[in-house]
Amino acid sequence: QNANRLDVQLLRKSMTRHETGLFLLPRPVDLMEAEYISNESLAHVLTLMKECFTHLIIDLSKSYNELDKIAMESSNRILLLTQLDLPCLRNAVRMLMNFDESDELKEKVQVVVNRSGFEAGQISLKKATETLNRDIFFQIPNDFRTMVDCRNNGVPLVIQSSRAAITNAFRRLAEEVTHSTNEPIVIPDVTSVSHLGWKRFWPGVQQ
């Protein structure tokens, strides 16, 4: 409700700083407070955050509402996360059709496949590409156990499982989104992954 009076200094005080150097703007404690977030307030907060940080990562809701659209319009790149099963791909097609109606959004969207390599019931990448009518920009390997452990312990992958294949995939993804390339890429070989580019997001981690 006081977003319009928010400045850079107050914004930083409102954020939580992780030991790795990453800053997090938490969601409202009372979910009902989300109803008071206006389009203008969100746009103002995003403008201030762009003044404070070199990179912003916005985790949108599972719905597609007006606030999500404002966040996407303010972004340089949109990563559409999906899985290789029929319900997920069907929803991804619907989202892409909606994005294609907006000249401001359609060129920003890139498809990321989550839980790649989970064989049970998965549709092939070739079929998925044909269905989406888009190249797959990136694949995140399936590692359910590692992700559950990190989530339950409240510890980031880069700390708890720094050498896991899924962690190295996120490192490579971080490198890719800091560059302008739109070329599709595959799951990286663990031995060939650079360990520098991803640290732009975590300034507290030594290079």
Short mmCIF file of C-alpha atoms in Angstrom, two decimals:
data_model
loop_
_atom_site.label_atom_id
_atom_site.label_comp_id
_atom_site.label_asym_id
_atom_site.label_seq_id
_atom_site.Cartn_x
_atom_site.Cartn_y
_atom_site.Cartn_z
CA GLN A 1 0.00 0.00 0.00
CA ASN A 2 3.01 2.28 0.53
CA ALA A 3 4.84 1.23 -2.62
CA ASN A 4 4.61 4.68 -4.18
CA ARG A 5 6.59 6.12 -1.25
CA LEU A 6 9.22 3.43 -1.53
CA ASP A 7 12.78 4.49 -2.36
CA VAL A 8 16.00 2.54 -2.97
CA GLN A 9 17.11 2.68 0.66
CA LEU A 10 13.79 1.45 2.03
CA LEU A 11 13.62 -1.24 -0.64
CA ARG A 12 16.97 -2.68 0.42
CA LYS A 13 15.81 -2.76 4.04
CA SER A 14 12.74 -4.71 2.94
CA MET A 15 14.83 -7.43 1.31
CA THR A 16 16.50 -10.45 2.85
CA ARG A 17 20.20 -10.96 2.10
CA HIS A 18 21.48 -14.52 1.82
CA GLU A 19 25.04 -15.35 2.88
CA THR A 20 25.94 -15.93 -0.78
CA GLY A 21 25.16 -12.28 -1.53
CA LEU A 22 21.78 -12.89 -3.17
CA PHE A 23 18.94 -10.53 -2.18
CA LEU A 24 15.36 -11.79 -1.92
CA LEU A 25 12.17 -9.76 -1.83
CA PRO A 26 9.80 -12.06 0.11
CA ARG A 27 6.13 -12.44 -0.64
CA PRO A 28 3.58 -10.97 1.82
CA VAL A 29 3.14 -12.96 5.03
CA ASP A 30 -0.60 -12.53 4.73
CA LEU A 31 -1.57 -13.81 1.28
CA MET A 32 -4.61 -11.52 1.32
CA GLU A 33 -2.21 -8.56 1.13
CA ALA A 34 -1.34 -9.58 -2.42
CA GLU A 35 -4.74 -8.26 -3.47
CA TYR A 36 -3.57 -4.73 -2.67
CA ILE A 37 -0.62 -4.86 -5.09
CA SER A 38 -1.54 -2.58 -7.98
CA ASN A 39 -0.06 -2.53 -11.46
CA GLU A 40 1.52 0.86 -10.77
CA SER A 41 3.05 -0.32 -7.48
CA LEU A 42 4.65 -3.35 -9.09
CA ALA A 43 6.06 -1.28 -11.96
CA HIS A 44 7.52 1.18 -9.43
CA VAL A 45 9.18 -1.58 -7.38
CA LEU A 46 10.68 -3.19 -10.49
CA THR A 47 12.09 0.16 -11.59
CA LEU A 48 13.76 0.64 -8.21
CA MET A 49 15.17 -2.90 -8.25
CA LYS A 50 16.70 -2.32 -11.67
CA GLU A 51 18.53 0.66 -10.17
CA CYS A 52 19.89 -1.51 -7.33
CA PHE A 53 20.91 -4.72 -9.08
CA THR A 54 22.52 -5.84 -12.32
CA HIS A 55 20.25 -8.89 -12.64
CA LEU A 56 16.69 -9.59 -11.49
CA ILE A 57 15.04 -13.02 -11.40
CA ILE A 58 11.26 -12.92 -11.03
CA ASP A 59 9.42 -16.12 -10.12
CA LEU A 60 5.92 -15.61 -11.47
CA SER A 61 2.68 -17.17 -10.30
CA LYS A 62 1.29 -20.32 -11.89
CA SER A 63 -1.58 -18.26 -13.23
CA TYR A 64 -1.30 -15.63 -15.93
CA ASN A 65 -2.63 -12.39 -14.52
CA GLU A 66 -2.10 -8.69 -15.10
CA LEU A 67 0.76 -8.46 -12.59
CA ASP A 68 2.56 -11.33 -14.32
CA LYS A 69 2.19 -9.52 -17.64
CA ILE A 70 3.66 -6.31 -16.22
CA ALA A 71 6.63 -8.22 -14.84
CA MET A 72 7.21 -9.91 -18.20
CA GLU A 73 6.91 -6.65 -20.11
CA SER A 74 9.63 -5.16 -17.91
CA SER A 75 11.97 -8.11 -18.50
CA ASN A 76 14.61 -8.73 -21.13
CA ARG A 77 14.00 -12.47 -21.28
CA ILE A 78 11.16 -14.82 -20.37
CA LEU A 79 11.91 -18.45 -19.54
CA LEU A 80 8.84 -20.63 -19.98
CA LEU A 81 9.31 -23.74 -17.83
CA THR A 82 7.65 -26.98 -18.92
CA GLN A 83 8.02 -30.74 -18.66
CA LEU A 84 7.88 -33.43 -21.31
CA ASP A 85 4.38 -34.67 -20.56
CA LEU A 86 1.11 -33.95 -22.32
CA PRO A 87 -0.57 -31.68 -19.71
CA CYS A 88 2.52 -29.48 -19.33
CA LEU A 89 3.13 -29.20 -23.06
CA ARG A 90 -0.53 -28.42 -23.65
CA ASN A 91 -0.36 -25.56 -21.15
CA ALA A 92 2.91 -24.36 -22.67
CA VAL A 93 1.29 -24.23 -26.13
CA ARG A 94 -1.54 -22.15 -24.71
CA MET A 95 0.91 -19.75 -23.10
CA LEU A 96 2.95 -19.44 -26.29
CA MET A 97 -0.19 -18.73 -28.31
CA ASN A 98 -1.00 -15.95 -25.87
CA PHE A 99 2.52 -14.54 -26.05
CA ASP A 100 2.43 -14.59 -29.85
CA GLU A 101 -0.40 -12.08 -29.72
CA SER A 102 1.92 -9.53 -28.07
CA ASP A 103 4.79 -8.08 -30.10
CA GLU A 104 6.35 -7.01 -26.80
CA LEU A 105 6.46 -10.52 -25.36
CA LYS A 106 6.77 -13.09 -28.14
CA GLU A 107 10.41 -12.32 -29.00
CA LYS A 108 11.49 -12.63 -25.36
CA VAL A 109 10.18 -16.13 -24.70
CA GLN A 110 12.49 -19.15 -24.53
CA VAL A 111 11.45 -22.66 -23.52
CA VAL A 112 13.21 -24.49 -20.71
CA VAL A 113 12.51 -28.20 -20.13
CA ASN A 114 12.51 -29.26 -16.49
CA ARG A 115 13.19 -32.80 -15.22
CA SER A 116 14.74 -33.84 -18.53
CA GLY A 117 15.79 -37.48 -18.57
CA PHE A 118 12.90 -38.64 -16.38
CA GLU A 119 11.96 -41.48 -18.69
CA ALA A 120 8.59 -42.51 -17.27
CA GLY A 121 5.93 -41.33 -19.72
CA GLN A 122 8.04 -38.55 -21.21
CA ILE A 123 7.44 -37.26 -24.72
CA SER A 124 10.53 -37.05 -26.91
CA LEU A 125 12.35 -33.75 -27.36
CA LYS A 126 11.74 -33.95 -31.11
CA LYS A 127 7.99 -34.34 -30.60
CA ALA A 128 7.96 -31.59 -27.97
CA THR A 129 9.75 -29.22 -30.34
CA GLU A 130 7.24 -29.97 -33.07
CA THR A 131 4.32 -29.50 -30.67
CA LEU A 132 5.60 -26.19 -29.32
CA ASN A 133 6.86 -25.01 -32.71
CA ARG A 134 9.89 -23.71 -30.83
CA ASP A 135 13.44 -24.84 -30.18
CA ILE A 136 14.24 -25.95 -26.65
CA PHE A 137 16.57 -23.33 -25.19
CA PHE A 138 17.75 -25.33 -22.19
CA GLN A 139 17.21 -28.61 -20.36
CA ILE A 140 17.37 -29.07 -16.58
CA PRO A 141 18.15 -32.69 -15.70
CA ASN A 142 15.89 -34.70 -13.43
CA ASP A 143 17.29 -34.99 -9.90
CA PHE A 144 14.25 -35.13 -7.68
CA ARG A 145 16.03 -36.38 -4.56
CA THR A 146 18.64 -33.61 -4.59
CA MET A 147 16.02 -30.93 -5.13
CA VAL A 148 13.79 -32.24 -2.34
CA ASP A 149 16.72 -32.38 0.09
CA CYS A 150 17.73 -28.80 -0.71
CA ARG A 151 14.17 -27.55 -0.42
CA ASN A 152 13.51 -29.32 2.88
CA ASN A 153 16.81 -28.10 4.34
CA GLY A 154 16.35 -24.56 3.05
CA VAL A 155 19.84 -24.62 1.51
CA PRO A 156 20.63 -23.58 -2.10
CA LEU A 157 21.92 -26.16 -4.56
CA VAL A 158 25.22 -24.28 -4.94
CA ILE A 159 25.97 -24.90 -1.27
CA GLN A 160 24.44 -28.28 -0.44
CA SER A 161 25.11 -30.09 -3.74
CA SER A 162 27.68 -27.95 -5.53
CA ARG A 163 28.93 -30.79 -7.77
CA ALA A 164 25.61 -32.30 -8.75
CA ALA A 165 24.68 -32.40 -12.43
CA ILE A 166 21.56 -30.32 -11.80
CA THR A 167 23.64 -27.65 -10.04
CA ASN A 168 26.03 -27.46 -12.96
CA ALA A 169 23.02 -27.16 -15.28
CA PHE A 170 21.80 -24.13 -13.35
CA ARG A 171 25.29 -22.64 -13.51
CA ARG A 172 25.28 -22.98 -17.26
CA LEU A 173 21.77 -21.56 -17.48
CA ALA A 174 22.88 -18.54 -15.43
CA GLU A 175 25.76 -18.03 -17.88
CA GLU A 176 23.42 -18.28 -20.85
CA VAL A 177 20.90 -15.73 -19.59
CA THR A 178 23.64 -13.15 -19.03
CA HIS A 179 24.47 -13.27 -22.73
CA SER A 180 22.40 -12.33 -25.75
CA THR A 181 22.59 -15.66 -27.57
CA ASN A 182 19.32 -17.32 -28.56
CA GLU A 183 20.90 -20.57 -29.71
CA PRO A 184 19.37 -23.72 -28.18
CA ILE A 185 21.65 -25.64 -25.82
CA VAL A 186 21.61 -29.08 -24.20
CA ILE A 187 22.40 -30.44 -20.76
CA PRO A 188 26.05 -29.57 -20.13
CA ASP A 189 28.78 -32.09 -19.46
CA VAL A 190 29.81 -31.66 -15.82
CA THR A 191 33.50 -31.68 -16.72
CA SER A 192 33.15 -28.91 -19.28
CA VAL A 193 31.09 -26.40 -17.26
CA SER A 194 32.64 -23.02 -16.51
CA HIS A 195 32.35 -22.05 -12.83
CA LEU A 196 32.60 -18.30 -13.28
CA GLY A 197 29.62 -16.86 -15.10
CA TRP A 198 26.96 -18.05 -12.65
CA LYS A 199 28.68 -16.24 -9.80
CA ARG A 200 27.50 -12.92 -11.18
CA PHE A 201 24.24 -13.77 -9.42
CA TRP A 202 25.95 -14.58 -6.11
CA PRO A 203 28.54 -11.87 -5.40
CA GLY A 204 29.28 -13.30 -1.96
CA VAL A 205 30.72 -16.51 -3.39
CA GLN A 206 34.45 -16.34 -4.08
CA GLN A 207 35.56 -16.89 -7.67
#
